[in-house]
Amino acid sequence: MQQTQAEKKDEDEVAARAAVAVPRADLTDPALYINRETSWLAFNGRVLAQALDARLPLLERLKFLAIYASNLDEFFMIRVSGLREQVEAAALVETNPDGLGDREQLARLGQIIRAQLDTAAALLADDLLPSLAARGIRIRDWDSLDADSRRLARKYFRRSVFPVVTPLAVDPGHPFPFLSNLSISLAVEARDPETKERKFARIKVPEILPRFVPLESFDPARAGSAEGSHEFLPLEQLLAANLDQLFPGMEILGTYPFRVTRDMDYDILEEEAHDLLAIVDREIRRRRFGACVRLEVTAGIPQRVRQLLIEKLSIDEAEVYESTGPLGQRALLSIATIAHADLRDPPFVGRIPVELAESADLFGVIRKGDVLLHHPYDSFGPVLSFLRLAAEDPDVLAIKMTLYRTGADAEVVRLLIRAAENHKQVAVSVEIKARFDEENNIAWARALERAGAHVFFGHAELKTHAKAALVVRREGEGLRRYVHLSTGNYNEATSRLYTDLGILTADPEFGEDVSEFFNSLSGFTKKDRYRKLVVAPTALADALLTKIEAQAERARAGKPAAIFAKMNALVDLEVIQALYRASGAGVRITLCVRGICCLRPGVTGVSENIRVFSILGRFLEHERVSVFGPPGEEEFFLSSADWMPRNLHRRVELLFPVHSEALREQIRKETLEPGLVDNAFAHDMSSDGTYVRRVAPEGEPARGAQLEVLERAIRHALQVVAKG
């Protein structure tokens, strides 16, 4: 990376300041730390800001609103539920570095969330829905349907909805029903016209049916026609308008949608984990019965109904969230993904690296030198080709691999099954504790075992989050090992949505390390030092602290020193304090942190040499890159791990070096530099924890980090095509 004159001047000034003795700050001061949970909400606020950004295509904005809602659901299921458990148990936990107690956190989170939800509701009602309607995409109300549409809708209800709906009365003979997580229900008040007795019932909105029903579904003759193809009716409104068919003879007094969110986390005690597969299978079945942590209701719900729900769900008023818009807005994703090209991001096809495009001998290309893949700008195809070739090649003897989030449709797993059927030695570490992917992973683990693969699940208290694949091939009179290491999952679907970096290599030292790494996962090995790999939880934290301190020592000696790191989250206290000390010594530190950041940049005497920014965009920024040293002397590393306690101390993670200068230059051009020059979409973090979106100076073109890399990838693809 070229060093500008301004950067050289800044570097000289930093070195000069480092020569002056500065009193050491008290790094235990809570004022130096951002609360983890409020920092996450700030991240989700930046997701919501994407939905507010009128520069983005309309359906992409709707997509970001759905992602915001989905993120918030998971936040309640895991983080809020954990805080609530600690409050209810009066648990004695270590004080947070920021000094906030659990009750204080819950109160503050509630304030932030309610403010964000008000913004989201206004955005949907006043901006997105009217703008979509102007383009022919409408979410209709029952009252807006004409008589003919209502007649057809009632016939559709009787034909397709009525058979799967079960109204549940609530009275002395019928206890209050169980409400499943994230389910939308209708609270129905009715009256017997003869006895005048009030009745109460609950109807679950069927999750098996589309949440937003296309109006064309009401009239099969119109299916596939342009007319009405982008008009939808919320399923709960269709239900509410046809309650006379569910409660014949009763007078309907009112219908009120509501939604519950439950505690979906679970713990596995080490002494219980004699059969990890069975234990996880049991826990995910129990999880649906977790305590309620949030009740969402529509505005205008009567206080008596509201109070009944509060009592039956055993929650407090503070856990009730009132909404003026549709509940469960994550379901808007089904509308955001409809085919409407001019309202979506333009499509693109991931490039194939030149060396792979020009040769049919994949193993031969890897033998010549390491290959870098930068998804989604690079296609995930070469990874699948690597595994497909290994599965079919008669000279391949063994394949070993880690699987964390494979998804429901996993081509990677099918290739591993094919390899096992071809009598390769296949060994797979399947992380069956990957949150919300447990059922998929259990199913794939059993399928792999049936095919004859060796499947292992790791330690009860450690998730295997590392991403590695090893292919052992007979070549000549010996064996050669081919390795793939990555910052992201072996998931073809998310590889098109997440930015990640991976390396294909035949480096013998990587081969030795990865072989020993897999032995440590499947056997009793206690190896903690490798030739090139750095592995958590045994060595990764210490390695990072050592690298940070080495830069601090350089600065104290008056030498140029720098750190660049890109990650999803920065939470670990020891790492943050090491960065503070390095900043105090004069190290120039640049951190690109997509989500949670508990470090405060720009604090005088502590972090004035630290810059933090965040990038959100079309793709989810997911790669973890760290660079230690000034230009010309950098050490480059890629990793599966964020700088969080769970990654460094409670997970199996990998950090690995990048030695090839060509690959390092690609990482500079596609990962380091674009974020630094982004003047339109990146957010800079202030010392108070707020984020400010960058604005392009007047007269200068807007430059977005992801757009810069995407344009580079497109130019590359065109060059490959031109070469024929």
XYZ file of C-alpha atoms in Angstrom:
724
model
C 0.000 0.000 0.000
C 1.506 3.314 -1.102
C 2.245 5.752 1.710
C 1.178 9.339 1.049
C 3.122 12.407 2.198
C 0.331 13.220 4.641
C 0.551 9.732 6.134
C 4.338 10.047 6.416
C 3.916 13.363 8.220
C 1.342 11.826 10.582
C 3.686 8.907 11.216
C 6.564 11.244 12.092
C 4.331 13.178 14.481
C 3.221 9.948 16.164
C 6.839 8.870 16.600
C 7.690 12.236 18.102
C 4.824 12.029 20.586
C 5.881 8.510 21.538
C 9.233 9.883 22.690
C 7.475 12.029 25.314
C 6.544 10.320 28.561
C 2.757 10.200 28.987
C 1.071 9.286 32.286
C -0.506 5.855 32.005
C -4.317 5.969 32.016
C -6.417 3.787 34.300
C -7.596 1.185 31.805
C -10.180 -0.181 34.257
C -12.162 3.066 34.087
C -15.703 2.145 32.881
C -15.802 5.392 30.919
C -13.340 3.842 28.442
C -15.746 1.115 27.302
C -18.919 0.963 25.246
C -21.614 -1.395 26.499
C -21.727 -4.552 24.392
C -25.503 -4.616 24.010
C -25.960 -0.930 23.195
C -23.125 -1.246 20.667
C -24.995 -4.104 18.981
C -28.137 -1.963 18.856
C -26.073 0.808 17.263
C -25.041 -1.724 14.608
C -28.645 -2.719 13.995
C -29.455 0.984 13.818
C -26.974 1.208 10.937
C -28.848 -1.640 9.244
C -32.031 0.384 9.671
C -30.201 3.400 8.218
C -29.703 1.358 5.038
C -33.484 1.062 4.780
C -33.751 4.828 5.229
C -31.222 5.540 2.469
C -33.123 6.817 -0.561
C -30.043 6.240 -2.760
C -30.630 2.487 -2.612
C -33.126 0.589 -4.814
C -36.548 0.418 -3.239
C -36.797 -3.335 -2.714
C -33.259 -3.373 -1.283
C -34.412 -0.832 1.302
C -37.342 -3.074 2.186
C -34.884 -5.977 2.481
C -32.794 -4.037 5.002
C -35.906 -3.279 7.056
C -36.680 -7.021 7.133
C -33.064 -7.777 8.138
C -33.287 -5.163 10.901
C -36.419 -6.879 12.257
C -34.873 -10.350 11.985
C -31.720 -9.197 13.784
C -33.826 -7.718 16.561
C -35.735 -10.975 16.975
C -32.479 -12.854 17.533
C -31.241 -10.160 19.924
C -34.278 -10.741 22.132
C -34.040 -14.533 21.851
C -30.396 -14.653 22.957
C -29.069 -11.456 24.502
C -32.143 -9.994 26.203
C -33.193 -13.426 27.439
C -29.751 -13.905 29.008
C -29.923 -10.568 30.828
C -33.425 -11.335 32.030
C -32.332 -14.720 33.392
C -29.511 -13.078 35.329
C -31.870 -10.486 36.802
C -34.444 -13.105 37.822
C -31.794 -15.364 39.336
C -30.122 -12.406 41.062
C -26.957 -13.952 39.665
C -23.626 -12.691 40.897
C -21.802 -11.943 37.667
C -18.666 -10.005 37.015
C -19.293 -6.315 36.502
C -19.295 -5.301 32.860
C -16.246 -3.233 31.854
C -18.606 -0.323 31.106
C -20.025 -0.473 34.646
C -23.684 -1.102 33.733
C -25.633 -3.658 35.764
C -28.141 -6.052 34.223
C -31.246 -4.044 35.204
C -29.664 -0.832 33.919
C -28.826 -2.536 30.659
C -32.366 -3.829 30.175
C -33.829 -0.386 30.836
C -31.422 1.316 28.447
C -31.945 -1.320 25.751
C -35.701 -0.845 25.971
C -35.370 2.904 25.414
C -33.103 2.470 22.384
C -35.236 -0.273 20.829
C -38.481 1.687 21.194
C -36.923 4.722 19.524
C -35.645 2.563 16.657
C -39.023 0.877 16.261
C -40.747 4.266 16.015
C -38.328 5.158 13.219
C -38.939 1.828 11.470
C -42.735 2.187 11.717
C -42.675 5.709 10.252
C -40.316 4.571 7.489
C -42.624 1.743 6.449
C -45.886 3.688 6.662
C -44.797 7.051 5.276
C -42.048 6.120 2.818
C -41.615 2.497 1.767
C -45.249 1.424 1.376
C -46.340 4.550 -0.568
C -43.226 4.342 -2.765
C -43.830 0.643 -3.446
C -47.486 1.309 -4.226
C -46.434 3.925 -6.773
C -44.460 1.138 -8.508
C -47.355 -1.319 -8.431
C -46.341 -3.278 -5.313
C -49.044 -3.005 -2.684
C -49.793 -4.519 0.716
C -53.548 -4.157 0.823
C -55.936 -3.820 3.748
C -59.095 -5.906 3.771
C -61.165 -2.724 3.802
C -59.520 -1.582 0.540
C -60.664 -4.668 -1.402
C -63.672 -4.351 -3.665
C -66.685 -6.654 -3.323
C -65.504 -9.072 -6.009
C -62.023 -9.399 -4.470
C -63.547 -10.022 -1.044
C -65.788 -12.738 -2.471
C -62.805 -14.463 -4.075
C -60.741 -14.027 -0.897
C -63.457 -15.697 1.183
C -63.534 -18.646 -1.217
C -59.716 -18.875 -0.974
C -59.954 -18.782 2.817
C -62.447 -21.631 2.868
C -60.404 -23.647 0.396
C -56.817 -23.056 1.578
C -56.804 -21.560 5.079
C -59.847 -22.838 6.971
C -58.685 -26.509 6.928
C -55.383 -25.716 8.676
C -56.604 -23.213 11.303
C -57.520 -24.290 14.829
C -59.375 -21.765 17.025
C -58.588 -22.332 20.713
C -61.065 -21.098 23.295
C -59.787 -19.845 26.652
C -62.133 -20.559 29.560
C -62.169 -22.694 32.738
C -62.305 -25.829 30.611
C -59.673 -24.710 28.134
C -56.382 -23.452 29.581
C -54.459 -20.688 27.869
C -52.660 -22.325 24.926
C -48.921 -22.476 24.405
C -47.652 -19.746 22.051
C -44.677 -20.791 19.954
C -41.668 -18.561 19.380
C -42.124 -15.754 16.833
C -45.646 -16.938 16.046
C -48.323 -14.379 15.231
C -51.686 -14.951 16.840
C -55.087 -13.316 16.856
C -56.715 -12.570 20.192
C -60.437 -12.832 19.476
C -63.175 -11.406 21.689
C -66.654 -12.710 20.932
C -70.108 -12.713 22.525
C -72.876 -15.276 22.627
C -75.892 -13.389 21.193
C -78.279 -15.359 23.375
C -76.548 -15.348 26.775
C -74.517 -12.140 26.145
C -71.549 -13.976 27.678
C -68.140 -12.733 26.544
C -65.741 -15.278 25.097
C -62.012 -15.207 24.392
C -60.091 -17.320 21.894
C -56.666 -17.469 20.290
C -55.971 -18.321 16.664
C -52.447 -18.977 15.480
C -51.690 -17.502 12.070
C -50.491 -20.610 10.155
C -46.759 -20.423 9.506
C -47.007 -23.008 6.741
C -48.919 -20.511 4.545
C -47.543 -17.324 2.951
C -47.592 -14.466 5.446
C -48.411 -12.020 2.643
C -50.883 -13.723 0.317
C -50.698 -12.653 -3.350
C -54.111 -11.466 -4.458
C -53.742 -13.573 -7.589
C -53.981 -16.625 -5.301
C -57.639 -15.781 -4.708
C -58.458 -16.322 -8.392
C -56.513 -19.193 -10.033
C -57.554 -17.843 -13.438
C -55.421 -14.737 -12.806
C -52.329 -16.666 -11.689
C -49.262 -15.651 -13.644
C -50.872 -12.539 -15.089
C -49.279 -9.146 -14.605
C -52.466 -7.728 -13.151
C -52.522 -8.100 -9.368
C -49.318 -10.128 -9.318
C -47.649 -7.670 -6.945
C -50.556 -7.076 -4.571
C -50.642 -8.819 -1.226
C -52.970 -9.227 1.727
C -51.555 -10.006 5.186
C -52.713 -13.464 6.235
C -53.819 -12.194 9.650
C -56.231 -9.770 7.942
C -57.670 -12.564 5.840
C -58.212 -14.568 9.043
C -59.754 -11.641 10.919
C -62.193 -10.944 8.084
C -63.475 -14.537 8.058
C -63.931 -15.287 11.743
C -67.623 -15.908 11.160
C -66.586 -19.172 9.480
C -64.535 -20.168 12.539
C -67.069 -19.027 15.158
C -70.473 -19.468 13.480
C -73.333 -18.021 15.455
C -71.089 -15.824 17.608
C -70.857 -12.054 17.566
C -67.217 -10.969 16.966
C -66.399 -7.996 19.199
C -62.763 -7.477 18.300
C -59.639 -9.053 16.815
C -56.140 -8.105 17.955
C -52.902 -9.506 16.482
C -50.012 -10.211 18.860
C -46.641 -11.977 18.694
C -44.345 -13.567 21.265
C -40.576 -13.968 21.382
C -39.074 -16.653 23.594
C -35.713 -17.465 25.162
C -34.062 -19.673 22.539
C -30.633 -20.149 24.102
C -29.498 -23.284 25.871
C -26.509 -24.535 27.813
C -24.941 -27.975 27.814
C -23.230 -29.010 31.004
C -20.005 -30.913 30.448
C -21.048 -33.704 32.781
C -24.242 -34.215 30.742
C -22.536 -34.351 27.373
C -21.815 -38.069 27.168
C -23.776 -38.136 23.879
C -23.543 -34.660 22.382
C -25.773 -35.425 19.398
C -28.604 -36.673 21.609
C -28.214 -33.792 24.067
C -28.364 -31.092 21.382
C -31.315 -32.848 19.736
C -33.120 -32.820 23.082
C -32.302 -29.168 23.796
C -33.542 -27.816 20.486
C -36.843 -29.601 21.155
C -37.040 -28.072 24.629
C -36.087 -24.626 23.358
C -39.556 -23.926 21.958
C -40.815 -23.856 25.543
C -38.423 -21.088 26.634
C -39.708 -18.188 28.717
C -41.387 -15.307 26.917
C -39.063 -12.280 26.686
C -41.128 -9.983 24.457
C -44.798 -9.471 23.641
C -45.624 -7.436 20.546
C -49.140 -6.072 20.201
C -50.862 -3.818 17.700
C -51.759 -0.274 18.665
C -55.274 0.049 20.019
C -55.442 -3.320 21.760
C -57.834 -3.015 24.744
C -56.171 -2.879 28.138
C -58.120 -5.946 29.334
C -56.732 -8.078 26.493
C -53.267 -6.649 26.961
C -53.375 -7.424 30.671
C -54.626 -10.967 30.068
C -51.681 -11.665 27.767
C -49.224 -10.156 30.244
C -50.547 -12.370 33.043
C -50.667 -15.573 30.996
C -47.152 -15.041 29.600
C -45.695 -14.053 32.995
C -44.002 -10.914 31.727
C -43.800 -7.284 32.812
C -45.291 -4.248 31.113
C -41.747 -3.200 30.190
C -41.543 -6.260 27.925
C -44.577 -5.234 25.860
C -43.881 -3.483 22.550
C -46.749 -1.772 20.742
C -46.656 -1.450 16.950
C -48.640 0.601 14.462
C -47.508 -1.552 11.531
C -47.613 -5.254 10.725
C -46.022 -7.531 13.303
C -43.155 -9.832 12.396
C -41.634 -7.549 9.771
C -38.919 -10.089 8.980
C -41.610 -11.584 6.704
C -41.305 -8.517 4.451
C -38.296 -10.294 2.949
C -40.708 -12.382 0.868
C -41.859 -9.182 -0.853
C -38.375 -7.673 -1.032
C -37.194 -10.614 -3.145
C -39.917 -10.523 -5.825
C -38.796 -10.262 -9.441
C -38.666 -6.541 -10.165
C -35.239 -5.862 -11.652
C -35.403 -2.063 -11.701
C -36.061 -1.990 -7.936
C -33.228 -4.369 -7.029
C -29.442 -4.220 -7.065
C -28.144 -5.147 -10.513
C -27.155 -8.824 -10.736
C -23.553 -9.884 -11.153
C -21.652 -13.124 -11.599
C -18.640 -13.785 -9.384
C -15.319 -13.817 -11.225
C -13.037 -16.822 -11.576
C -9.345 -16.079 -10.830
C -7.374 -15.959 -14.095
C -5.083 -18.846 -13.191
C -8.101 -21.090 -12.532
C -10.000 -19.906 -15.595
C -7.046 -20.662 -17.877
C -6.357 -24.198 -16.659
C -8.411 -27.355 -16.287
C -5.839 -28.770 -13.836
C -6.983 -27.312 -10.516
C -4.460 -29.231 -8.422
C -1.705 -28.166 -10.833
C -2.645 -24.493 -10.424
C -2.551 -24.769 -6.633
C 0.846 -26.472 -6.765
C 2.252 -23.476 -8.646
C 1.191 -21.010 -5.969
C -1.457 -20.012 -3.456
C -4.824 -18.851 -4.844
C -6.909 -16.204 -3.063
C -10.706 -16.239 -3.318
C -12.620 -13.135 -2.249
C -16.312 -13.951 -2.065
C -18.780 -12.909 -3.345
C -16.666 -10.961 -5.829
C -15.047 -14.306 -6.625
C -17.331 -17.218 -7.335
C -17.674 -19.999 -4.757
C -17.427 -22.363 -7.725
C -13.675 -23.048 -7.330
C -14.253 -24.297 -3.767
C -16.953 -26.677 -5.003
C -14.719 -27.703 -7.919
C -11.906 -28.432 -5.438
C -14.177 -30.759 -3.460
C -15.824 -32.259 -6.545
C -12.465 -33.086 -8.076
C -11.302 -34.572 -4.785
C -14.451 -36.701 -4.569
C -13.960 -38.123 -8.073
C -10.159 -38.252 -8.499
C -8.929 -41.859 -8.028
C -5.623 -40.527 -6.665
C -7.304 -38.692 -3.772
C -7.147 -40.838 -0.667
C -8.699 -38.659 2.040
C -10.765 -35.511 2.612
C -11.111 -33.810 5.975
C -13.280 -30.793 6.633
C -14.940 -28.591 9.254
C -18.611 -27.657 8.816
C -20.284 -24.895 10.838
C -23.198 -23.376 8.907
C -23.903 -25.422 5.795
C -27.537 -24.445 5.252
C -30.499 -26.600 4.305
C -29.324 -27.158 0.713
C -25.654 -28.052 1.128
C -23.812 -28.984 -2.059
C -20.626 -29.264 0.016
C -22.119 -32.067 2.086
C -23.384 -33.871 -0.993
C -19.858 -33.806 -2.407
C -18.479 -35.246 0.824
C -21.094 -37.994 0.700
C -20.090 -38.711 -2.900
C -16.441 -38.935 -1.823
C -17.329 -41.416 0.937
C -19.330 -43.479 -1.549
C -16.219 -43.477 -3.774
C -14.328 -45.058 -0.880
C -12.316 -41.980 0.082
C -11.418 -41.613 3.734
C -13.781 -38.786 4.679
C -13.608 -37.204 8.140
C -15.861 -34.278 9.004
C -16.113 -32.068 12.083
C -19.776 -31.022 12.202
C -20.641 -28.269 14.672
C -24.076 -29.343 15.839
C -24.193 -26.470 18.358
C -24.181 -23.759 15.641
C -27.052 -21.621 16.854
C -30.267 -21.971 14.783
C -28.497 -24.362 12.402
C -28.524 -27.301 14.813
C -31.288 -29.237 13.064
C -29.718 -28.852 9.607
C -26.333 -29.924 10.925
C -27.700 -32.930 12.811
C -29.454 -34.089 9.636
C -26.284 -33.683 7.559
C -24.174 -35.426 10.205
C -26.455 -38.459 10.092
C -26.428 -38.462 6.277
C -22.620 -38.376 6.267
C -22.453 -41.233 8.762
C -24.815 -43.318 6.646
C -22.491 -42.777 3.663
C -19.549 -44.096 5.659
C -17.848 -40.819 6.615
C -16.209 -40.379 10.005
C -18.178 -37.655 11.810
C -17.122 -36.018 15.069
C -18.671 -33.223 17.090
C -15.965 -31.742 19.271
C -16.122 -30.664 22.903
C -19.376 -29.829 24.684
C -18.116 -26.418 25.803
C -16.243 -25.466 22.624
C -17.786 -24.712 19.253
C -15.593 -25.559 16.288
C -15.866 -22.352 14.287
C -12.671 -22.812 12.232
C -13.041 -23.181 8.450
C -10.631 -25.710 6.952
C -10.537 -28.449 4.328
C -7.735 -30.932 3.635
C -7.327 -33.146 0.562
C -4.658 -35.874 0.600
C -3.606 -36.988 -2.891
C -1.212 -39.636 -4.145
C 1.294 -38.062 -6.555
C 4.224 -39.996 -7.941
C 5.706 -42.077 -5.140
C 4.483 -39.877 -2.335
C 1.517 -37.951 -0.976
C 0.702 -34.267 -1.359
C -1.722 -32.287 0.769
C -3.965 -29.551 -0.591
C -5.583 -27.145 1.845
C -8.421 -24.627 1.811
C -8.606 -22.130 4.691
C -11.274 -19.461 4.961
C -12.791 -16.706 7.071
C -16.323 -17.868 6.173
C -18.598 -20.872 6.090
C -18.773 -23.643 3.503
C -22.188 -22.390 2.451
C -22.885 -21.742 -1.211
C -25.904 -19.514 -0.500
C -24.184 -17.182 1.966
C -21.043 -17.045 -0.195
C -23.098 -14.858 -2.557
C -24.127 -12.548 0.275
C -21.158 -12.432 2.694
C -17.714 -10.982 1.994
C -15.114 -13.600 2.939
C -11.530 -14.494 2.056
C -10.161 -17.971 1.465
C -6.879 -19.477 0.320
C -6.177 -22.643 -1.662
C -2.615 -23.836 -1.028
C -0.303 -26.808 -1.415
C 2.262 -25.370 1.011
C 3.695 -28.438 2.838
C 3.802 -26.628 6.193
C 0.131 -25.718 5.925
C -0.538 -29.352 5.019
C 1.326 -30.603 8.107
C -0.441 -28.099 10.337
C -3.924 -28.831 9.043
C -3.352 -32.597 9.347
C -2.346 -32.162 12.977
C -5.229 -29.752 13.538
C -7.757 -32.354 12.389
C -6.114 -34.965 14.599
C -6.570 -32.609 17.540
C -10.275 -32.278 16.721
C -10.956 -35.985 16.351
C -8.521 -37.483 18.840
C -6.830 -36.782 22.174
C -4.030 -34.531 20.908
C -3.170 -31.547 23.083
C -1.054 -29.748 20.514
C -1.184 -25.981 20.902
C 1.705 -24.786 18.719
C 1.862 -25.137 14.944
C 4.224 -24.073 12.190
C 1.916 -21.528 10.583
C -1.533 -21.924 12.079
C -2.522 -20.198 15.308
C -5.391 -21.989 17.037
C -7.921 -20.885 19.639
C -8.600 -21.419 22.455
C -4.994 -22.387 23.240
C -2.865 -19.783 21.473
C -4.807 -17.229 19.443
C -5.426 -14.668 22.195
C -1.775 -14.683 23.250
C -0.655 -14.387 19.626
C -2.790 -11.293 19.060
C -1.575 -9.670 22.277
C 2.022 -10.421 21.287
C 1.569 -8.889 17.827
C -0.045 -5.762 19.285
C 2.690 -5.376 21.897
C 5.388 -5.797 19.236
C 4.010 -2.771 17.416
C 3.891 -0.850 20.689
C 7.564 -1.680 21.263
C 8.419 -0.394 17.801
C 6.644 2.879 18.513
C 8.382 3.283 21.875
C 11.683 2.812 20.047
C 10.749 5.627 17.669
C 10.087 3.314 14.727
C 7.008 3.473 12.495
C 4.288 1.155 13.795
C 0.793 0.390 12.559
C -2.104 -2.028 12.989
C -5.044 -2.570 10.655
C -7.765 -5.022 11.595
C -11.101 -5.846 10.028
C -13.639 -7.955 11.887
C -17.285 -8.363 12.830
C -16.927 -7.491 16.503
C -14.390 -6.193 19.042
C -15.314 -7.073 22.620
C -12.403 -8.825 24.357
C -11.185 -6.697 27.275
C -7.547 -7.809 27.166
C -7.278 -7.071 23.461
C -8.924 -3.653 23.868
C -6.554 -2.731 26.671
C -3.584 -3.875 24.571
C -4.804 -1.627 21.750
C -5.159 1.267 24.203
C -1.570 0.747 25.375
C -0.333 0.540 21.789
C -2.164 3.750 20.950
C -0.584 5.425 23.955
C 2.820 4.311 22.691
C 2.132 5.961 19.330
C 0.928 3.093 17.122
C -1.413 4.170 14.320
C -4.389 1.809 14.594
C -7.222 1.491 12.061
C -10.131 -0.794 12.896
C -12.937 -1.693 10.510
C -15.540 -3.261 12.810
C -18.860 -4.107 11.202
C -20.845 -4.680 14.379
C -20.133 -4.501 18.101
C -17.197 -2.340 19.185
C -16.642 -1.856 22.920
C -13.492 0.227 22.396
C -13.797 4.022 22.454
C -11.645 5.702 19.805
C -10.303 9.214 20.051
C -10.028 9.462 23.855
C -7.185 11.801 24.765
C -4.278 10.009 26.400
C -5.794 6.594 25.666
C -6.991 6.077 22.105
C -6.333 9.238 20.116
C -4.323 7.151 17.627
C -7.204 4.710 17.063
C -9.701 5.139 14.243
C -12.828 2.942 14.066
C -15.257 2.740 11.188
C -17.999 0.375 10.024
C -19.089 -0.698 6.562
C -22.567 -1.906 5.695
C -23.769 -2.430 2.185
C -25.167 -4.822 -0.347
C -23.055 -7.634 1.141
C -22.548 -8.584 4.771
C -18.943 -7.714 5.665
C -17.704 -10.965 7.189
C -13.961 -11.388 6.532
C -11.454 -11.108 9.374
C -8.160 -9.554 8.329
C -5.336 -8.260 10.518
C -2.175 -6.496 9.371
C 0.663 -5.708 11.769
C 3.446 -3.337 10.792
C 3.947 -0.187 8.714
C 3.913 -0.194 4.873
C 6.662 -2.379 3.526
C 6.981 -4.426 6.714
C 3.451 -5.756 7.182
C 2.467 -9.200 8.397
C -0.900 -10.270 6.932
C -3.241 -12.704 8.663
C -6.713 -14.061 7.918
C -8.905 -15.674 10.553
C -12.225 -17.294 11.343
C -12.272 -15.442 14.684
C -13.559 -12.078 15.806
C -11.835 -10.400 18.739
C -14.427 -11.528 21.269
C -14.049 -13.650 24.432
C -16.160 -16.454 22.946
C -13.959 -16.666 19.816
C -10.635 -16.396 21.587
C -11.398 -18.549 24.635
C -14.494 -20.699 24.021
C -14.230 -21.732 20.378
C -11.885 -23.623 18.110
C -10.700 -20.961 15.656
C -7.859 -20.532 13.164
C -5.604 -17.632 12.258
C -3.259 -18.106 9.314
C -0.662 -15.955 7.523
C -0.665 -14.728 3.937
C 2.874 -14.891 2.517
C 2.399 -14.313 -1.209
C 2.991 -10.665 -2.107
C 0.517 -10.951 -4.990
C -2.186 -12.129 -2.599
C -1.281 -9.460 -0.061
C -1.578 -6.811 -2.764
C -5.035 -8.121 -3.672
C -6.068 -7.913 -0.019
C -4.744 -4.329 0.129
C -6.701 -3.341 -2.972
C -9.916 -5.136 -2.071
C -10.083 -5.094 1.735
C -7.881 -2.387 3.248
C -7.965 0.531 0.829
C -11.642 0.589 -0.250
C -12.870 1.183 3.292
C -10.377 3.987 3.807
C -11.480 5.876 0.693
C -15.230 5.208 1.106
C -16.761 8.689 1.296
C -20.434 7.858 1.078
C -21.455 4.676 2.912
C -18.944 3.970 5.699
C -19.742 5.120 9.242
C -17.057 6.606 11.500
C -17.316 5.872 15.213
C -17.072 8.783 17.656
C -15.659 8.530 21.169
C -19.204 8.651 22.602
C -20.127 5.476 20.711
C -22.237 7.157 18.035
C -21.605 6.649 14.332
C -21.540 9.313 11.625
C -22.042 8.362 8.005
C -19.410 9.774 5.684
C -20.588 12.270 3.088
C -18.847 12.803 -0.240
C -17.338 16.287 -0.429
C -19.143 18.641 -2.773
C -17.944 18.151 -6.307
C -16.463 14.705 -5.656
C -18.088 11.443 -6.787
C -19.498 9.125 -4.127
C -17.253 6.129 -3.530
C -18.492 3.059 -1.720
C -16.096 0.342 -0.554
C -18.158 -2.543 -1.891
C -18.905 -0.745 -5.150
C -15.182 -0.167 -5.674
C -14.409 -3.879 -5.268
C -17.416 -4.933 -7.322
C -16.341 -2.707 -10.194
C -12.816 -4.150 -9.942
C -14.264 -7.677 -10.104
C -16.400 -6.790 -13.139
C -13.397 -5.287 -14.958
C -11.433 -8.450 -14.197
C -14.237 -10.660 -15.533
C -14.388 -8.641 -18.753
C -10.627 -9.020 -19.205
C -10.899 -12.792 -18.814
C -13.692 -12.883 -21.404
C -11.652 -10.700 -23.768
C -8.740 -13.120 -23.540
C -11.084 -15.819 -24.747
